[in-house]
CSV table of C-alpha atoms in Angstrom, one decimal:
chain,number,residue,atom,x,y,z
P,319,MET,CA,76.9,92.9,203.5
P,320,LEU,CA,78.8,95.5,201.7
P,321,LEU,CA,82.0,94.5,203.5
P,322,ARG,CA,81.5,90.8,202.5
P,323,LYS,CA,81.0,91.9,198.8
P,324,SER,CA,84.1,94.0,199.0
P,325,ILE,CA,86.1,91.1,200.4
P,326,ALA,CA,84.8,88.8,197.7
P,327,ILE,CA,85.6,91.2,194.9
P,328,ALA,CA,89.1,91.9,196.3
P,329,SER,CA,89.7,88.1,196.6
P,330,ILE,CA,88.7,87.6,192.9
P,331,ILE,CA,90.9,90.4,191.8
P,332,ALA,CA,93.8,89.0,193.8
P,333,LEU,CA,93.4,85.5,192.4
P,334,THR,CA,93.0,86.9,188.9
P,335,SER,CA,96.1,89.0,189.3
P,336,THR,CA,98.1,86.1,190.6
P,337,ALA,CA,97.0,83.9,187.6
P,338,TYR,CA,98.1,86.6,185.2
P,339,ALA,CA,101.3,87.4,187.1
P,340,SER,CA,102.4,83.7,187.1
P,341,ASP,CA,102.6,83.8,183.3
P,342,VAL,CA,105.0,86.8,183.3
P,343,LYS,CA,108.6,85.9,183.2
P,344,VAL,CA,111.2,88.3,184.7
P,345,LYS,CA,114.8,88.4,183.6
P,346,LEU,CA,117.6,90.5,184.8
P,347,ALA,CA,120.3,91.8,182.4
P,348,GLY,CA,123.2,94.1,183.2
P,349,LYS,CA,126.6,95.4,182.3
P,350,LEU,CA,129.6,96.6,184.3
P,351,ASP,CA,132.5,98.3,182.6
P,352,VAL,CA,135.7,99.2,184.3
P,353,GLN,CA,138.4,101.2,182.6
P,354,ALA,CA,141.8,102.7,183.1
P,355,GLY,CA,142.6,105.6,180.8
P,356,PHE,CA,145.9,107.2,179.9
P,357,SER,CA,146.0,110.4,177.8
P,358,LYS,CA,148.6,112.7,176.3
P,359,HIS,CA,147.7,116.1,174.8
P,360,SER,CA,149.8,118.8,173.2
P,361,ASP,CA,147.8,121.5,174.9
P,362,LYS,CA,149.7,122.2,178.1
P,363,GLY,CA,146.8,124.1,179.6
P,364,ALA,CA,144.3,121.2,179.2
P,365,ALA,CA,142.3,120.2,182.2
P,366,ASN,CA,143.2,117.2,184.4
P,367,THR,CA,141.8,113.8,183.3
P,368,SER,CA,140.4,113.3,186.8
P,369,ILE,CA,140.1,116.0,189.5
P,370,LEU,CA,143.7,115.4,190.9
P,371,SER,CA,145.3,113.3,188.2
P,372,LYS,CA,146.7,115.1,185.1
P,373,ASN,CA,146.8,112.3,182.5
P,374,SER,CA,145.2,109.2,183.9
P,375,ALA,CA,142.1,108.0,185.6
P,376,LEU,CA,139.9,105.0,186.5
P,377,SER,CA,136.3,104.8,185.4
P,378,THR,CA,133.3,102.6,186.1
P,379,THR,CA,129.9,102.5,184.5
P,380,ALA,CA,127.0,100.0,184.9
P,381,ASN,CA,123.4,99.3,184.2
P,382,ILE,CA,120.9,96.7,185.2
P,383,VAL,CA,117.5,96.2,183.6
P,384,ALA,CA,114.5,94.1,184.7
P,385,ASP,CA,112.7,92.6,181.6
P,386,ALA,CA,109.2,91.3,182.5
P,387,SER,CA,107.4,89.7,179.5
P,388,ASN,CA,104.8,87.2,178.5
P,389,THR,CA,104.0,85.4,175.3
P,390,LEU,CA,100.4,84.5,174.4
P,391,ASP,CA,99.2,81.5,172.4
P,392,SER,CA,98.5,83.9,169.5
P,393,GLY,CA,102.2,84.8,169.4
P,394,LEU,CA,101.8,88.3,170.8
P,395,VAL,CA,104.5,89.3,173.2
P,396,TYR,CA,104.1,92.1,175.7
P,397,GLY,CA,106.3,93.3,178.5
P,398,ALA,CA,108.3,96.1,180.0
P,399,LYS,CA,112.0,96.9,180.5
P,400,ILE,CA,112.7,98.9,183.6
P,401,ASN,CA,116.1,100.4,184.1
P,402,LEU,CA,117.2,100.1,187.8
P,403,HIS,CA,119.2,102.6,189.7
P,404,THR,CA,122.9,101.9,190.1
P,405,SER,CA,125.3,103.3,192.6
P,406,THR,CA,128.0,103.8,189.9
P,407,ARG,CA,127.4,106.0,186.8
P,408,ASN,CA,124.7,104.5,184.5
P,409,ASN,CA,126.0,103.8,181.0
P,410,ARG,CA,122.5,104.4,179.5
P,411,SER,CA,122.6,101.1,177.5
P,412,ALA,CA,118.8,100.8,178.0
P,413,SER,CA,115.9,102.9,179.4
P,414,SER,CA,112.5,102.1,180.8
P,415,HIS,CA,109.7,101.3,178.3
P,416,LEU,CA,106.7,99.2,177.7
P,417,TYR,CA,106.7,97.0,174.5
P,418,ILE,CA,104.2,95.0,172.5
P,419,THR,CA,105.4,92.7,169.6
P,420,SER,CA,103.1,90.9,167.2
P,421,ALA,CA,102.8,90.0,163.5
P,422,ALA,CA,101.9,93.7,163.0
P,423,GLY,CA,105.2,94.9,164.3
P,424,LYS,CA,106.6,96.3,167.5
P,425,PHE,CA,105.3,99.2,169.6
P,426,GLU,CA,107.4,100.9,172.4
P,427,PHE,CA,106.1,103.4,174.9
P,428,GLY,CA,108.4,105.1,177.3
P,429,SER,CA,111.8,106.7,177.4
P,430,ASP,CA,114.1,104.4,175.5
P,431,LYS,CA,116.2,105.6,172.6
P,432,SER,CA,114.6,106.6,169.3
P,433,VAL,CA,114.5,104.9,166.0
P,434,TYR,CA,117.4,107.1,164.9
P,435,ASN,CA,119.7,105.7,167.5
P,436,LYS,CA,118.6,102.1,167.3
P,437,MET,CA,118.4,101.6,163.6
P,438,ARG,CA,121.4,103.5,162.4
P,439,ILE,CA,124.8,102.1,161.2
P,440,THR,CA,127.9,104.1,161.9
P,441,SER,CA,131.6,103.4,161.7
P,442,PHE,CA,131.5,102.4,165.4
P,443,SER,CA,128.8,99.7,164.8
P,444,ASN,CA,131.4,96.9,164.3
P,445,ALA,CA,134.3,98.4,166.3
P,446,ALA,CA,135.9,96.3,169.0
P,447,ALA,CA,136.5,97.3,172.6
P,448,THR,CA,134.5,100.5,173.5
P,449,GLY,CA,133.0,101.0,170.1
P,450,GLY,CA,133.7,104.8,170.1
P,451,GLY,CA,133.8,105.3,173.9
P,452,ALA,CA,136.9,107.5,173.7
P,453,ASP,CA,135.1,110.8,173.3
P,454,ALA,CA,134.4,111.1,177.1
P,455,TRP,CA,138.1,111.1,177.8
P,456,LEU,CA,139.3,113.5,175.1
P,457,LYS,CA,140.8,116.8,176.1
P,458,ASN,CA,139.6,119.5,173.7
P,459,ASN,CA,139.4,123.3,174.0
P,460,ALA,CA,136.2,124.1,176.0
P,461,ASP,CA,135.5,127.1,173.8
P,462,ILE,CA,135.0,125.0,170.7
P,463,GLY,CA,132.3,122.5,169.9
P,464,TYR,CA,134.1,119.6,168.2
P,465,SER,CA,132.2,116.5,167.1
P,466,ALA,CA,134.1,113.5,168.3
P,467,ALA,CA,131.5,110.8,168.1
P,468,TRP,CA,128.3,109.8,166.2
P,469,SER,CA,125.4,111.5,167.8
P,470,ASN,CA,122.0,113.1,167.2
P,471,TYR,CA,119.7,115.6,168.9
P,472,LEU,CA,116.6,113.8,169.9
P,473,ASP,CA,118.7,111.3,171.9
P,474,GLY,CA,120.9,113.9,173.5
P,475,LYS,CA,122.6,112.9,176.8
P,476,ILE,CA,121.0,115.5,179.0
P,477,ARG,CA,121.3,114.7,182.7
P,478,PRO,CA,120.2,117.0,185.6
P,479,ALA,CA,122.9,118.3,187.8
P,480,GLY,CA,123.6,116.4,191.0
P,481,ASN,CA,122.1,113.1,189.8
P,482,LEU,CA,124.3,111.6,187.1
P,483,ASN,CA,122.7,108.1,187.3
P,484,ASN,CA,119.5,109.0,185.4
P,485,ALA,CA,119.4,106.9,182.3
P,486,GLU,CA,116.1,107.9,180.8
P,487,PHE,CA,115.7,109.7,177.5
P,488,ALA,CA,112.8,111.9,176.4
P,489,ARG,CA,109.4,110.1,176.6
P,490,LYS,CA,108.2,108.9,173.2
P,491,ILE,CA,106.1,106.5,171.1
P,492,THR,CA,107.9,104.2,168.7
P,493,TYR,CA,106.8,101.7,166.1
P,494,TYR,CA,108.8,99.2,164.0
P,495,THR,CA,107.2,97.3,161.1
P,496,PRO,CA,107.8,93.6,160.6
P,497,THR,CA,110.6,92.8,158.2
P,498,PHE,CA,109.4,92.2,154.6
P,499,TYR,CA,111.5,91.7,151.5
P,500,ASN,CA,114.6,92.3,153.8
P,501,PHE,CA,113.3,95.9,154.7
P,502,GLN,CA,112.2,97.2,158.0
P,503,PHE,CA,110.9,100.7,158.8
P,504,GLY,CA,110.6,102.5,162.1
P,505,ILE,CA,109.3,105.8,163.5
P,506,SER,CA,109.4,107.6,166.8
P,507,TYR,CA,107.4,110.6,168.0
P,508,ILE,CA,108.8,112.9,170.8
P,509,PRO,CA,106.3,115.7,171.7
P,510,ASP,CA,108.8,117.5,174.0
P,511,THR,CA,112.4,116.6,174.6
P,512,GLN,CA,112.2,118.4,178.0
P,513,ASN,CA,109.7,115.7,179.1
P,514,ARG,CA,112.4,113.2,180.1
P,515,GLY,CA,111.8,109.9,181.8
P,516,PHE,CA,113.7,110.6,185.0
P,517,ARG,CA,111.3,113.3,186.2
P,518,ALA,CA,107.6,114.2,186.3
P,519,PHE,CA,106.2,115.3,183.0
P,520,ASN,CA,105.5,118.9,184.4
P,521,ASP,CA,108.7,119.2,186.5
P,522,THR,CA,110.5,122.5,185.7
P,523,THR,CA,113.3,122.0,188.1
P,524,HIS,CA,115.8,121.3,185.3
P,525,ALA,CA,113.7,122.4,182.4
P,526,ASP,CA,115.5,125.5,181.2
P,527,ALA,CA,114.8,126.2,177.6
P,528,LYS,CA,116.0,129.8,178.0
P,529,THR,CA,119.6,128.7,178.1
P,530,ALA,CA,121.7,125.9,176.6
P,531,PRO,CA,121.3,123.0,176.0
P,532,LEU,CA,118.8,123.1,173.2
P,533,TYR,CA,115.4,121.5,173.3
P,534,PHE,CA,112.9,120.5,170.6
P,535,LYS,CA,109.1,120.1,170.1
P,536,ASN,CA,107.3,117.6,167.9
P,537,GLY,CA,110.4,115.6,167.2
P,538,ILE,CA,110.1,112.8,164.7
P,539,ALA,CA,112.8,110.2,164.0
P,540,THR,CA,112.4,107.7,161.1
P,541,GLY,CA,114.6,104.9,159.8
P,542,VAL,CA,114.8,102.1,157.3
P,543,THR,CA,117.2,99.2,157.2
P,544,TYR,CA,117.9,96.6,154.5
P,545,ASN,CA,119.6,93.2,155.1
P,546,TYR,CA,120.7,90.8,152.4
P,547,LYS,CA,122.4,87.4,152.6
P,548,PHE,CA,124.3,86.5,149.5
P,549,ASN,CA,125.4,83.2,150.9
P,550,ASP,CA,126.7,81.7,154.1
P,551,ASP,CA,129.9,83.7,153.9
P,552,LEU,CA,128.8,87.1,152.5
P,553,THR,CA,126.1,89.4,154.0
P,554,ALA,CA,125.4,93.1,153.6
P,555,LYS,CA,123.1,95.6,155.4
P,556,ALA,CA,122.4,99.3,155.1
P,557,ALA,CA,120.5,101.9,157.1
P,558,VAL,CA,119.2,105.4,156.6
P,559,VAL,CA,117.9,107.4,159.6
P,560,TYR,CA,116.4,110.9,159.8
P,561,GLU,CA,115.2,113.2,162.5
P,562,LYS,CA,113.4,116.5,162.5
P,563,GLY,CA,111.8,118.9,165.1
P,564,LYS,CA,111.0,122.5,166.0
P,565,THR,CA,113.9,124.2,167.8
P,566,VAL,CA,113.0,126.0,170.9
P,567,ALA,CA,114.4,129.6,170.9
P,568,LEU,CA,116.8,130.5,173.7
P,569,ALA,CA,116.6,133.7,175.6
P,570,THR,CA,120.2,134.5,174.7
P,571,ASP,CA,119.6,134.1,170.9
P,572,ALA,CA,120.2,137.2,168.9
P,573,SER,CA,118.3,135.7,165.9
P,574,LYS,CA,116.1,132.7,165.2
P,575,ARG,CA,117.6,129.2,165.2
P,576,SER,CA,117.1,126.8,162.3
P,577,ASN,CA,114.8,123.8,163.0
P,578,LEU,CA,116.2,120.3,163.5
P,579,LYS,CA,117.0,118.2,160.5
P,580,THR,CA,119.7,115.5,160.5
P,581,TYR,CA,120.3,112.2,158.7
P,582,THR,CA,122.8,109.4,158.8
P,583,VAL,CA,123.5,106.9,156.0
P,584,GLY,CA,125.5,103.7,156.8
P,585,THR,CA,126.4,100.3,155.5
P,586,GLU,CA,128.1,97.1,156.6
P,587,ILE,CA,129.5,94.3,154.5
P,588,ALA,CA,130.7,91.1,156.2
P,589,TYR,CA,132.7,88.3,154.6
P,590,LYS,CA,133.4,85.3,156.8
P,591,ASN,CA,135.3,86.7,159.7
P,592,PHE,CA,135.9,90.2,158.2
P,593,SER,CA,133.5,93.1,158.2
P,594,ILE,CA,133.7,96.8,157.2
P,595,THR,CA,131.3,99.6,158.0
P,596,ALA,CA,131.2,103.1,156.5
P,597,ALA,CA,128.8,106.0,157.3
P,598,PHE,CA,128.1,109.6,156.7
P,599,SER,CA,126.1,112.1,158.7
P,600,ASP,CA,124.8,115.6,157.9
P,601,TYR,CA,123.3,117.9,160.5
P,602,MET,CA,122.0,120.3,157.8
P,603,LYS,CA,122.4,123.6,159.8
P,604,SER,CA,120.3,122.2,162.6
P,605,ALA,CA,119.7,124.6,165.6
P,606,THR,CA,122.1,127.2,164.2
P,607,LEU,CA,121.7,130.9,164.3
P,608,ALA,CA,121.5,133.0,161.1
P,609,SER,CA,124.4,135.1,162.4
P,610,GLU,CA,126.8,132.1,162.7
P,611,PRO,CA,129.5,132.1,160.0
P,612,TYR,CA,129.6,128.3,159.8
P,613,LYS,CA,126.4,126.3,160.1
P,614,ASN,CA,127.1,122.8,158.6
P,615,THR,CA,128.3,119.8,160.6
P,616,LYS,CA,129.2,116.7,158.8
P,617,THR,CA,130.7,113.4,159.9
P,618,TYR,CA,132.5,110.6,158.0
P,619,GLY,CA,133.9,107.3,159.3
P,620,VAL,CA,135.0,103.8,158.3
P,621,THR,CA,136.0,100.8,160.4
P,622,GLY,CA,137.3,97.3,159.5
P,623,ARG,CA,137.1,94.4,161.9
P,624,TYR,CA,138.4,90.8,162.0
P,625,ASN,CA,137.0,88.2,164.4
P,626,HIS,CA,139.6,85.5,165.0
P,627,PRO,CA,138.3,81.9,165.7
P,628,SER,CA,140.0,82.1,169.1
P,629,LYS,CA,137.4,84.7,170.2
P,630,ILE,CA,139.8,87.6,169.8
P,631,SER,CA,138.6,90.5,167.7
P,632,THR,CA,140.5,93.5,166.3
P,633,SER,CA,139.3,96.6,164.6
P,634,LEU,CA,140.9,99.7,163.0
P,635,GLY,CA,138.7,102.7,162.5
P,636,TYR,CA,139.0,106.2,161.0
P,637,TYR,CA,136.6,109.0,162.0
P,638,THR,CA,136.5,112.7,160.9
P,639,SER,CA,134.1,115.6,161.3
P,640,THR,CA,133.7,119.2,160.5
P,641,ALA,CA,131.5,120.8,163.2
P,642,GLN,CA,130.6,124.4,162.2
P,643,GLY,CA,134.1,125.0,160.8
P,644,ASN,CA,136.0,123.1,163.5
P,645,LYS,CA,137.7,119.9,162.3
P,646,TYR,CA,138.4,116.7,164.3
P,647,SER,CA,139.8,113.4,163.2
P,648,SER,CA,141.0,110.2,164.9
P,649,VAL,CA,142.3,106.8,164.2
P,650,THR,CA,141.5,104.0,166.7
P,651,LEU,CA,143.1,100.5,167.0
P,652,ALA,CA,141.1,98.2,169.3
P,653,THR,CA,141.1,94.6,170.4
P,654,GLU,CA,138.9,92.5,172.7
P,655,TYR,CA,139.0,88.9,174.0
P,656,LYS,CA,135.9,87.0,175.0
P,657,ILE,CA,137.8,85.1,177.6
P,658,MET,CA,134.8,83.4,179.0
P,659,PRO,CA,131.0,83.7,178.8
P,660,GLY,CA,130.0,87.3,179.7
P,661,LEU,CA,133.5,88.5,180.5
P,662,MET,CA,135.5,90.5,177.9
P,663,PRO,CA,138.8,92.3,178.6
P,664,TYR,CA,139.8,94.8,176.0
P,665,ALA,CA,142.3,97.5,175.0
P,666,GLU,CA,142.4,100.3,172.5
P,667,VAL,CA,144.5,103.3,171.5
P,668,THR,CA,143.2,106.5,169.8
P,669,PHE,CA,145.3,109.1,168.1
P,670,TYR,CA,143.4,112.4,167.3
P,671,GLN,CA,144.0,115.9,166.2
P,672,THR,CA,141.9,119.1,166.2
P,673,LYS,CA,141.8,122.3,164.3
P,674,GLY,CA,139.3,125.0,165.0
P,675,LYS,CA,138.7,128.7,165.3
P,676,TYR,CA,137.0,130.7,168.1
P,677,ASN,CA,136.7,134.1,169.6
P,678,LYS,CA,138.8,134.7,172.7
P,679,LYS,CA,138.4,137.6,175.1
P,680,LYS,CA,141.7,139.3,175.4
P,681,LYS,CA,142.6,140.3,179.0
P,682,LYS,CA,143.5,143.9,179.7
P,683,LYS,CA,144.4,146.0,182.7
P,684,ASP,CA,142.9,149.3,183.7
P,685,SER,CA,144.8,152.3,185.0
P,686,ALA,CA,144.7,150.8,188.5
P,687,GLY,CA,146.3,147.6,187.3
P,688,ASN,CA,143.1,145.5,187.7
P,689,ASN,CA,142.3,142.8,185.1
P,690,ILE,CA,139.4,143.7,182.8
P,691,THR,CA,137.9,142.0,179.8
P,692,GLY,CA,139.1,143.4,176.5
P,693,THR,CA,137.9,142.9,172.9
P,694,LEU,CA,137.2,139.6,171.2
P,695,THR,CA,140.1,138.3,169.1
P,696,ASN,CA,140.2,135.5,166.6
P,697,SER,CA,142.1,132.5,168.0
P,698,ILE,CA,143.1,129.2,166.5
P,699,ASP,CA,143.0,125.9,168.3
P,700,LYS,CA,145.3,123.2,166.9
P,701,HIS,CA,146.2,120.2,169.0
P,702,LYS,CA,147.2,116.6,168.8
P,703,GLY,CA,146.6,113.9,171.4
P,704,SER,CA,146.5,110.2,172.2
P,705,LEU,CA,144.4,108.0,174.5
P,706,ALA,CA,144.9,104.5,175.7
P,707,LEU,CA,142.1,102.6,177.3
P,708,ILE,CA,142.4,99.2,179.1
P,709,GLY,CA,139.3,97.7,180.6
P,710,ALA,CA,137.0,94.7,181.1
P,711,ARG,CA,133.3,94.3,180.6
P,712,LEU,CA,131.0,91.9,182.3
P,713,GLU,CA,127.5,91.3,180.8
P,714,PHE,CA,124.8,89.0,182.0
């Protein structure tokens, strides 16, 4: 009797599940990017571009996402995006999360990027080709922390050693309001940036708050955007994003670190086929020690873009930053051609220069002629370089 009841209940559950599952639609989306990079740098001691090649390399990145969703008669949409494992390096374009969209707004639960990253406008927002992807190729002094791209702390690209395909960010809860009077607001809450989507919530294998990189507790990211259409030819939009959190002290810290506080302000104006973006970011002494002589990190940038009717787009951008006293600036000329649906070849060239200060340990020899570490000396890093990228991107 019990067995028959169990079979009947199981059958009902199976039929119900099938009925619900049939309404869920699954779509696959993905991106594959292949690049050839050629660099030139005035620092003769700079590391190789790839392991064996001094100034050139080939690169590939990819991602594939399964999006399962359903729309009810009431207009409510629910679903999940699941980032699938790739054999080549994952470009982290999307991460796994559950979402619910209704007239009340949109909720996201999982490990996707925060409001700060999704709502902001930077000088890379309308750039052609890689849109600021040059920073991974740049050859800078490893002793200096230059800022070569728009970034933030709560969406830091922390990957565990030995598994570089993990695409998940810290687990979080995010909410976006509906758009009203051209405004939209958003907020993300990240209890623990160590609790990242690619591992168990209590896994301490790669959780090392006692040494770099930095981690934060009770992180909050907020953002507001404004979009306005003057007419069919002229539009404008602006965004302000802000993040905060409690900095976790490192075992190597000689003094207490400041808590996390950063913001980015950006705007974009588009007229017919032309657009221009400008942005400013301030890290406001985030995660710095009281003993550090330079604490501020600020970033500025502007990019102009032209979309030709022939599906060729070109952009020219300028970017500059001062990261705790170390200056970096670059100019990037980029072009792309949407040659056919989903396929886009591109090319860009970046010219950059650095100027920074750091403490260098001077090598000495003891009485026996053995190398020993001497005293710290003030050193100056001042270099120029260029980078050319040629590639193609397939999206579906």
